Each structure stands twice: as C-alpha cells, then as structure tokens.
CSV table of C-alpha atoms in Angstrom, one decimal:
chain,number,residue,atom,x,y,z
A,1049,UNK,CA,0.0,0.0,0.0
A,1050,UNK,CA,3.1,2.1,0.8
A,1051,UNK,CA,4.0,2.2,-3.0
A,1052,UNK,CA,0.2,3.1,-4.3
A,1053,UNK,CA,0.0,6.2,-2.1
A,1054,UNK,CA,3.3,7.2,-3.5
A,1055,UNK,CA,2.2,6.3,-6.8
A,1056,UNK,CA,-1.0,8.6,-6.2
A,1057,UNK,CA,1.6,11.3,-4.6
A,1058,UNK,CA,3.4,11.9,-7.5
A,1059,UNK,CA,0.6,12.4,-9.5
A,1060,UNK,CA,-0.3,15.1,-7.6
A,1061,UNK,CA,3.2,16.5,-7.1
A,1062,UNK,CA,3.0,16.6,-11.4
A,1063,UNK,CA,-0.3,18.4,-11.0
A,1064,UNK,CA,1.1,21.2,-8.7
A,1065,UNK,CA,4.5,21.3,-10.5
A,1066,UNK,CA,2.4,22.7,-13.7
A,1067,UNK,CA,0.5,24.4,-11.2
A,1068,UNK,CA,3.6,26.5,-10.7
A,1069,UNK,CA,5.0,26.6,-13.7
A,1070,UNK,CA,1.7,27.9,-15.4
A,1071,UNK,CA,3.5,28.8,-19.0
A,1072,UNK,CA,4.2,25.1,-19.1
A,1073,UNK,CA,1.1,23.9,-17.8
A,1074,UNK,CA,-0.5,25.5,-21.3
A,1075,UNK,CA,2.8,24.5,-23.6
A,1076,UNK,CA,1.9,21.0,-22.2
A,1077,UNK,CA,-1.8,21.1,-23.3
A,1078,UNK,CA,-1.2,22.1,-26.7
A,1079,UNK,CA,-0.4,18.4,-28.5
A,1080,UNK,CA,-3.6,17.1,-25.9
A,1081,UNK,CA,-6.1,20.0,-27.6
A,1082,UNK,CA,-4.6,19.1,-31.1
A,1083,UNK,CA,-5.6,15.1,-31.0
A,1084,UNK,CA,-8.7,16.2,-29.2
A,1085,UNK,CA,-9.7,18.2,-32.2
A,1086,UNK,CA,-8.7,16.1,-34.8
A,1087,UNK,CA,-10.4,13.1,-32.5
A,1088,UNK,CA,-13.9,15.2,-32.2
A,1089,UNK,CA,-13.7,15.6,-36.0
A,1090,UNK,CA,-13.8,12.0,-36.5
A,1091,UNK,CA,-16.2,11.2,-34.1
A,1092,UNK,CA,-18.5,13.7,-35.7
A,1093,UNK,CA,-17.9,12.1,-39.2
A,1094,UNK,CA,-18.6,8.7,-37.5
A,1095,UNK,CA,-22.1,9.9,-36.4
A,1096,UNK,CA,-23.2,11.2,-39.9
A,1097,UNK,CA,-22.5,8.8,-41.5
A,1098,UNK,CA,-22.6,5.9,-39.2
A,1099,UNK,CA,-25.8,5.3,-41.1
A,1100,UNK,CA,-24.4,4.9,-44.5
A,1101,UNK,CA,-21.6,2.6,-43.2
A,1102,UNK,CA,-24.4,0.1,-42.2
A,1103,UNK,CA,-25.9,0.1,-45.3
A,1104,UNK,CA,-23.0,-0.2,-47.0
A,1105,UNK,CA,-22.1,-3.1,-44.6
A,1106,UNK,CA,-25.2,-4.9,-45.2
A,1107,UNK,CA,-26.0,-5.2,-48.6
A,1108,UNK,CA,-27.9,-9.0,-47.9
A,1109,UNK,CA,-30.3,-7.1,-46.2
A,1110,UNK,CA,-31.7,-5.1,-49.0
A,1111,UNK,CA,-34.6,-7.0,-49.6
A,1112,UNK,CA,-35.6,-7.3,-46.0
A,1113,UNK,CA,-38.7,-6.1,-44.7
A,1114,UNK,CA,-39.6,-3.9,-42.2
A,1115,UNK,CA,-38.6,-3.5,-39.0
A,1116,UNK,CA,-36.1,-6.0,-39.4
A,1117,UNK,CA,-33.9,-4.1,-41.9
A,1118,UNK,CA,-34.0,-1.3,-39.8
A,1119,UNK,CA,-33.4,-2.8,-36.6
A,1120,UNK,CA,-30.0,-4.6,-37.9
A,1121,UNK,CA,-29.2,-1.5,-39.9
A,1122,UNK,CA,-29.5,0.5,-36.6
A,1123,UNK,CA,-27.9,-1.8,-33.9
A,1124,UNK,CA,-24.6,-1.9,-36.6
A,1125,UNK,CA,-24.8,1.9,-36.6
A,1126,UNK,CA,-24.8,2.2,-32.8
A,1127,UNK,CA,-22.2,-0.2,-32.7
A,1128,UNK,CA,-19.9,1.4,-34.8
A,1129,UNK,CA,-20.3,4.8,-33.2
A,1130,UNK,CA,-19.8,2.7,-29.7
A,1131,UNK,CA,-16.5,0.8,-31.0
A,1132,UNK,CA,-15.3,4.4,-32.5
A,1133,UNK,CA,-15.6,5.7,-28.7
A,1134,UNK,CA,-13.8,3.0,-26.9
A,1135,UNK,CA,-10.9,3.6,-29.7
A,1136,UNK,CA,-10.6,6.9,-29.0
A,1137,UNK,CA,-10.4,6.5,-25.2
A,1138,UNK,CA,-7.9,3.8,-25.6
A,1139,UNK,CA,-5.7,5.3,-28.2
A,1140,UNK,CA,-6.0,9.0,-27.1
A,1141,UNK,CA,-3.3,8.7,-24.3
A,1142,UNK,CA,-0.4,7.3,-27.0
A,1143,UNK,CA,-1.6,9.4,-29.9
A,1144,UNK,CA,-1.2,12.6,-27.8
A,1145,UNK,CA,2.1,11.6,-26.5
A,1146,UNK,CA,3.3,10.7,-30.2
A,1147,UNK,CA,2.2,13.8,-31.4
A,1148,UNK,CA,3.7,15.8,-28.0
A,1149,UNK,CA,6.7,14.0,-28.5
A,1150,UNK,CA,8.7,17.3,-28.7
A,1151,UNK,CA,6.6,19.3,-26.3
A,1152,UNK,CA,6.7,16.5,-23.6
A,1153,UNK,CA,10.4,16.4,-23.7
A,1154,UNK,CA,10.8,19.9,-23.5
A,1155,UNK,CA,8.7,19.9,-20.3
A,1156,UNK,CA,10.0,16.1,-18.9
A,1157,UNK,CA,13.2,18.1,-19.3
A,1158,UNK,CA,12.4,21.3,-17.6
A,1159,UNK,CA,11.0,19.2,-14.8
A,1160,UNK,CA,14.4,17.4,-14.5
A,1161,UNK,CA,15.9,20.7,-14.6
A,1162,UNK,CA,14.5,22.1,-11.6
A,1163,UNK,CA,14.6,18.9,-9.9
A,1164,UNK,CA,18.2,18.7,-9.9
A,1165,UNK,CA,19.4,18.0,-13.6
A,1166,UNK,CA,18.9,16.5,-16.5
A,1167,UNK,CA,20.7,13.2,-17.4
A,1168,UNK,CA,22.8,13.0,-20.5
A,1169,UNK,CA,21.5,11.3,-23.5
A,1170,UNK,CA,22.1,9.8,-26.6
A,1171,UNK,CA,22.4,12.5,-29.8
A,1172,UNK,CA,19.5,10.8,-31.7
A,1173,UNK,CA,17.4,12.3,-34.6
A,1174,UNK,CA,14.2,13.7,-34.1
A,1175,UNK,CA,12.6,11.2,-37.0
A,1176,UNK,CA,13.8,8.4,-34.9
A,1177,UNK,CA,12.8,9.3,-31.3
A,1178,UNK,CA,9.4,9.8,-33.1
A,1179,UNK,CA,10.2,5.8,-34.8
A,1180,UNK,CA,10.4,4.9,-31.4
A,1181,UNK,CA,8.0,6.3,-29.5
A,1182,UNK,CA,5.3,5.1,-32.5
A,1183,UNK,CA,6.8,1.5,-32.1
A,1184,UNK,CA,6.8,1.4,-28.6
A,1185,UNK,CA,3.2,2.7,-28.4
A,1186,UNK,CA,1.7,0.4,-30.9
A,1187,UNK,CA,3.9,-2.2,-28.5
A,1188,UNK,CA,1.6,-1.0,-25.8
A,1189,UNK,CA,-1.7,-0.7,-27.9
A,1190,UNK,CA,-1.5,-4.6,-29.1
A,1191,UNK,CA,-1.2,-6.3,-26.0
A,1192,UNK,CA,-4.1,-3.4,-24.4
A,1193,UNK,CA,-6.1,-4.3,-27.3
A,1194,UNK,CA,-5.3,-8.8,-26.9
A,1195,UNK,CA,-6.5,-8.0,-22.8
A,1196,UNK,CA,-9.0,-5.8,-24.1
A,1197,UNK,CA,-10.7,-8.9,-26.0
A,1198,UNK,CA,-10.2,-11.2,-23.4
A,1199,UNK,CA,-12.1,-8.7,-20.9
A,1200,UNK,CA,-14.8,-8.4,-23.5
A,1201,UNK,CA,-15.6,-11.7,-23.6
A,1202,UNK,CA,-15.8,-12.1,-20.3
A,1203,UNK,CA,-18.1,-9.6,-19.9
A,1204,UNK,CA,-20.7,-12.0,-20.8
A,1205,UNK,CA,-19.9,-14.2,-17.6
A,1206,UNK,CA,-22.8,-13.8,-15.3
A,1207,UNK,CA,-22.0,-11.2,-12.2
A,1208,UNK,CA,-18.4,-11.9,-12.8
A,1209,UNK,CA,-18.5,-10.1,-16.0
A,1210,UNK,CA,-20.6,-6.7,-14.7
A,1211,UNK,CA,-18.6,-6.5,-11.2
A,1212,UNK,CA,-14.7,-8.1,-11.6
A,1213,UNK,CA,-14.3,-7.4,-15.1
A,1214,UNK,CA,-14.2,-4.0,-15.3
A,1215,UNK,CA,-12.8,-3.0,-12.3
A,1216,UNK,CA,-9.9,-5.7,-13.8
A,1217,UNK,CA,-9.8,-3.4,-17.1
A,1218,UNK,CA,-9.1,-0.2,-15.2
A,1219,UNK,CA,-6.3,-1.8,-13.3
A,1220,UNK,CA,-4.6,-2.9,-16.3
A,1221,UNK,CA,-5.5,0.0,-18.1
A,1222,UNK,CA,-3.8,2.1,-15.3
A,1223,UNK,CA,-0.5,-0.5,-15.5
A,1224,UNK,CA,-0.3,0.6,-19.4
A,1225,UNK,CA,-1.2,4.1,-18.8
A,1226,UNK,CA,1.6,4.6,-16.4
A,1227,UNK,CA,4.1,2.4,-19.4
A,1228,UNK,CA,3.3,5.4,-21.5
A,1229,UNK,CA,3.7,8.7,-19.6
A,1230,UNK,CA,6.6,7.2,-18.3
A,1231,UNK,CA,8.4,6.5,-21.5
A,1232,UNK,CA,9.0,10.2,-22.5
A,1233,UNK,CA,11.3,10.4,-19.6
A,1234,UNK,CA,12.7,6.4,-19.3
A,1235,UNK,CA,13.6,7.1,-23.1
A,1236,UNK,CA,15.6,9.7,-22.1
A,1237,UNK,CA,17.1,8.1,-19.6
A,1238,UNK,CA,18.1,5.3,-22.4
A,1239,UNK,CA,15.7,2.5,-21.0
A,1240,UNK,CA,14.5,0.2,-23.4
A,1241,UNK,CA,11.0,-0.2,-23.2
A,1242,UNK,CA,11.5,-4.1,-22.1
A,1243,UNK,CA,13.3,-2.3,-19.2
A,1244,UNK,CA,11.1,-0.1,-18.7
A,1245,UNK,CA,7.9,-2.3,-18.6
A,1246,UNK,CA,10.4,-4.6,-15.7
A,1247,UNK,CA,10.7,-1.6,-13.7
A,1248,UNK,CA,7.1,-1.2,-13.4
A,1249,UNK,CA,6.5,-4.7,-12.8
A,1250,UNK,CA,8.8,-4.3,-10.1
A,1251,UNK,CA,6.9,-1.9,-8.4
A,1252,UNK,CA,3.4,-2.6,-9.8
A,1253,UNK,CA,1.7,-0.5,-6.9
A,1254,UNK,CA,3.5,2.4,-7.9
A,1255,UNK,CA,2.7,1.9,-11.3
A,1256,UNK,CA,-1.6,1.5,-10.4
A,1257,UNK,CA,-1.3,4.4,-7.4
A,1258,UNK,CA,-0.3,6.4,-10.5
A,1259,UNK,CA,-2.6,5.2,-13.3
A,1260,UNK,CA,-5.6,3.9,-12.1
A,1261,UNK,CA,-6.6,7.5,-10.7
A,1262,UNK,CA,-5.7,8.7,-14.1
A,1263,UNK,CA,-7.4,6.2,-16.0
A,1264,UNK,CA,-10.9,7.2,-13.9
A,1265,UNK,CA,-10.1,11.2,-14.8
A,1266,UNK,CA,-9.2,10.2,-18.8
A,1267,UNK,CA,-12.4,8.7,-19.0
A,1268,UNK,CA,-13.4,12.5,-19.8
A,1269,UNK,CA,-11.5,13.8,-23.0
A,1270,UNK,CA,-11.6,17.8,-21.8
A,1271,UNK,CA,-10.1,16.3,-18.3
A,1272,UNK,CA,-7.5,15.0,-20.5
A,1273,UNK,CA,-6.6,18.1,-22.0
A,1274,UNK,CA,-6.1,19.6,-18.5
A,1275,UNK,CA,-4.4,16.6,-16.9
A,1276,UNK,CA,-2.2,15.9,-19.3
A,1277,UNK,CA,0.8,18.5,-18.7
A,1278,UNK,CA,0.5,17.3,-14.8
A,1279,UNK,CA,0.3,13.7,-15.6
A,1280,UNK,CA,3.8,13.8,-18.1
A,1281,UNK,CA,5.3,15.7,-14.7
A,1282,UNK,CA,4.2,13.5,-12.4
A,1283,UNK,CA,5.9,10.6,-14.8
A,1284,UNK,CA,8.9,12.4,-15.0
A,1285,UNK,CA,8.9,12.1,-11.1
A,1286,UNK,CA,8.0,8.2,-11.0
A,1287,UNK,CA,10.8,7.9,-13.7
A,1288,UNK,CA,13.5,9.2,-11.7
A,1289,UNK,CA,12.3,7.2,-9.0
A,1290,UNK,CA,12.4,4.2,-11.1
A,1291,UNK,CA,15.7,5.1,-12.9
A,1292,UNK,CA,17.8,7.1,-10.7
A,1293,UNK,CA,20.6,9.2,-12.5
A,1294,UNK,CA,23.7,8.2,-11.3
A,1295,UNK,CA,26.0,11.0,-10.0
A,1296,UNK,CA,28.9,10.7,-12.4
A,1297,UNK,CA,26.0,11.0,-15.4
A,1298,UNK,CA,24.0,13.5,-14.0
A,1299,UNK,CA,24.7,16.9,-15.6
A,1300,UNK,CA,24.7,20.0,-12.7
A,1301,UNK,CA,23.7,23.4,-12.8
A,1302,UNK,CA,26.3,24.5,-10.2
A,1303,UNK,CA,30.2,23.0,-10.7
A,1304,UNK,CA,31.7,21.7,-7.1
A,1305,UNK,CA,34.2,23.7,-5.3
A,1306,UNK,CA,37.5,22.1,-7.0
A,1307,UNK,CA,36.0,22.7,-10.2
A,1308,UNK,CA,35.2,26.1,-9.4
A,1309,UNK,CA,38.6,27.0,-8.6
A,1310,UNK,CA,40.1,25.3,-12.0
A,1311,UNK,CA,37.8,27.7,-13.8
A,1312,UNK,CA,38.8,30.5,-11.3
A,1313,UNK,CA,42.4,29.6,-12.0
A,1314,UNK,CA,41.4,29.4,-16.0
A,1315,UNK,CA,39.2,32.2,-15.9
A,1316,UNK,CA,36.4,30.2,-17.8
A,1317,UNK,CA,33.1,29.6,-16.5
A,1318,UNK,CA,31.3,25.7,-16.1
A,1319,UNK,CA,30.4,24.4,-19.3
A,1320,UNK,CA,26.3,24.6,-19.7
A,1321,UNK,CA,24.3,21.9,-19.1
A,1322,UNK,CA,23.3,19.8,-21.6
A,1323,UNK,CA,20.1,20.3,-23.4
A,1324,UNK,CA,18.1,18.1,-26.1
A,1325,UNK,CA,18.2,19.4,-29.7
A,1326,UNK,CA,14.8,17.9,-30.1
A,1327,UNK,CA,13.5,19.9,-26.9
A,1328,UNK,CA,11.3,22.9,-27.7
A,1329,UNK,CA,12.6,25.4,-25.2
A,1330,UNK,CA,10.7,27.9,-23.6
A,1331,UNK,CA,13.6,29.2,-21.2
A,1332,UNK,CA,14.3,29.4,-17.7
C-alpha cells in the first residue's frame, strides 16, 4: 500500500509542479487539444455517417422487410459509433504523447531541470525518437487491445463479468497508462521499453497508485486536456524514482568547489548543461 499512495503522490506533485510553472502547464496542453480536435472531428464524421456505413455493410439485407432491416441497420450503426468511442479513449493517451513528443520532452526536461538536472542522453534524430516512440506505443496498444478482447468476452460471464471485469480493465488499463507517460522520460534516460515495462512490474503499486486515478479522470476527454501536462510531470517524477541518475552522469547546474577553482584559475566559467536538440525550449 506504501507504493500506491506514493504512486498517487506523485501524481499530484505533477499536478502542482504545472500548477507553478503555469507557462508550461498551457505548452503541455497544446499536443492534448490538437488530437482532441482532430479526434472530435472524426467522431462527428462517424455519427453522420454511421448510417451509411451500415448500409454499405449490409448489402444481404436489402430485400428485408420492415422492421427487421432497420433494426440490424441501426444496432450496426450504434455499434460502430460505440467501437469508435472505446478507440478513441484507448488510443488517445499514446496518440497525444506521439504527437507531443517534442513538447513533452521539452517539459520532462524542464522538470528534470528544476529537480536537480537532467541526465545526458544519446544524440539521436528527431525522426527516430518519433520511430520509437510510435513503435513502442503500438507495442503497448497490441497487448491493451489482446486484454481488451479477453475482458470483452468475459463480460458475458454472469455477475463476474458486470462487477470483476471492469474493475480488472481499469487496473490494467492504469499499468499501461503509467508504461506510457513514463516512456517520455525512461527514453531519455536510455531504457529500453522491455526495461522499462520490468521496472514497473517491479513496483506494480506504484505503477496502479499512478494510473488507475488517471485512468478514472481520462475517462473524460476535456479532463484530458487539462491533466495531461500534470500527468507527463508526475511521470517524470516516478521515472527518476524508477531510474535514478547516477551522479557521475548527471549533468549539474552548479560545478563543485575544486572545479570552481580550476575555472577560477582558468578564468572560464562551467560548461552549460546539456540540453536536447529535439527539446522545444521555452527558457528558464
């Protein structure tokens, strides 16, 4: 129970870290309001023409009479627009962080920053961080999706599948959730996502304390806009946790005292600390 709370702890240490940093709270939102848009578009195209995609679907029942034709027609219609939901809360989380990818390493980095430093990394190129991070989340979205159908069908068991079922989906969707926002700053701290999903394993109630609130408050898409920025800070914080910097890697604002006094000596100042290419950088 000790690792849940502090799961749930540094979710709300991400929340008030944006809460004080409010030029990064809205930076943060931006790629969250982009997929929101582009997600409410295609819901509404769903909805118009749901209609048409049934009949299209269902060309056998042209000849049927009524109500029968409408009644199929209209259950496929309602299902699609129900299927096209679920996608969008299940994929929203790793289509905002692929299209954040240079926002949310700005701000994992600025949280590092002000948390004591941020560790060196490899020099990689922006189109294959963005490789990654696509490969990794489809990774994640195939095994969501393989539990996902498993859940489904369960749901069909008697009591077991309206009272243990669902609360099992939000547990595991938390664990993945948390695999996610956690991979902007694991990735940066050169875990492999293997690695990465080990660490949380590890500590598993960390990982839930973290996503399962999460997972309840995404539930609402505008929620997600304004969590979001918080939630990829809290992360940052669980992934130092989880991947400490060592001391010899970590890269220091202020240079020790014998290194002071070489540069005193040399009359140069400490060389500056080390800062993605890829970052978007909003300053100090």
């Amino acid at each position: 129970m000790r690792d849940v709370a502090a799961g749930i702890g540094y979710l709300l240490k991400g929340q008030r870290w944006v809460a004080r940093h409010g030029r990064w709270w809205g930076f943060g939102m931006i790629p969250a309001l982009i997929t929101l848009v582009g997600y409410a578009g295609a819901m509404t195209a769903l909805v118009l023409y749901a209609g048409d995609l049934a009949d299209w679907a269902t060309p056998f029942a042209d000849g049927w009479g009524s109500p029968w034709q409408g009644l199929l027609r209209g259950a496929l219609a309602v299902t699609a627009v129900a299927v096209g939901g679920l996608l969008s809360v299940i994929t929203f989380t790793a289509v905002t962080l692929l299209v954040g990818q240079p926002f949310y390493e700005s701000l994992c980095e600025k949280v590092d920053e002000t948390e004591g430093g941020a560790p060196a990394r490899p020099d990689v190129p922006l189109w294959r961080e963005l490789w990654i991070s696509a490969r990794d989340s489809l990774y994640v979205l195939v095994r969501v999706a393989a539990i996902g159908l498993v859940l489904f069908l369960c749901g069909f068991l008697p009591v077991v599948g309206q009272t243990a079922v669902p609360a099992i989906g939000i547990v595991v969707s938390g664990y993945f959730l948390t695999a996610e926002l956690t991979a902007v700053a694991l990735q940066r701290r050169s875990v492999p996502q293997k690695e990465r999903l080990r660490l949380l394993r590890s500590r598993l109630g960390l990982a839930l304390g973290f996503g399962v609130p999460l997972v309840l408050l995404f539930l609402v898409p505008f929620v997600t806009v304004l969590a979001m920025p918080g939630a990829v800070a809290g992360a940052t914080l669980l992934g130092r946790d989880l991947a400490p910097v060592e001391p010899s890697d970590e890269t220091s604002d202020e240079p020790d005292d014998d290194e002071e006094d070489e540069d005193d000596a040399r009359g140069s100042g400490s060389a500056p600390a080390h800062r993605s290419d890829h970052a978007i950088d909003l300053g100090k």
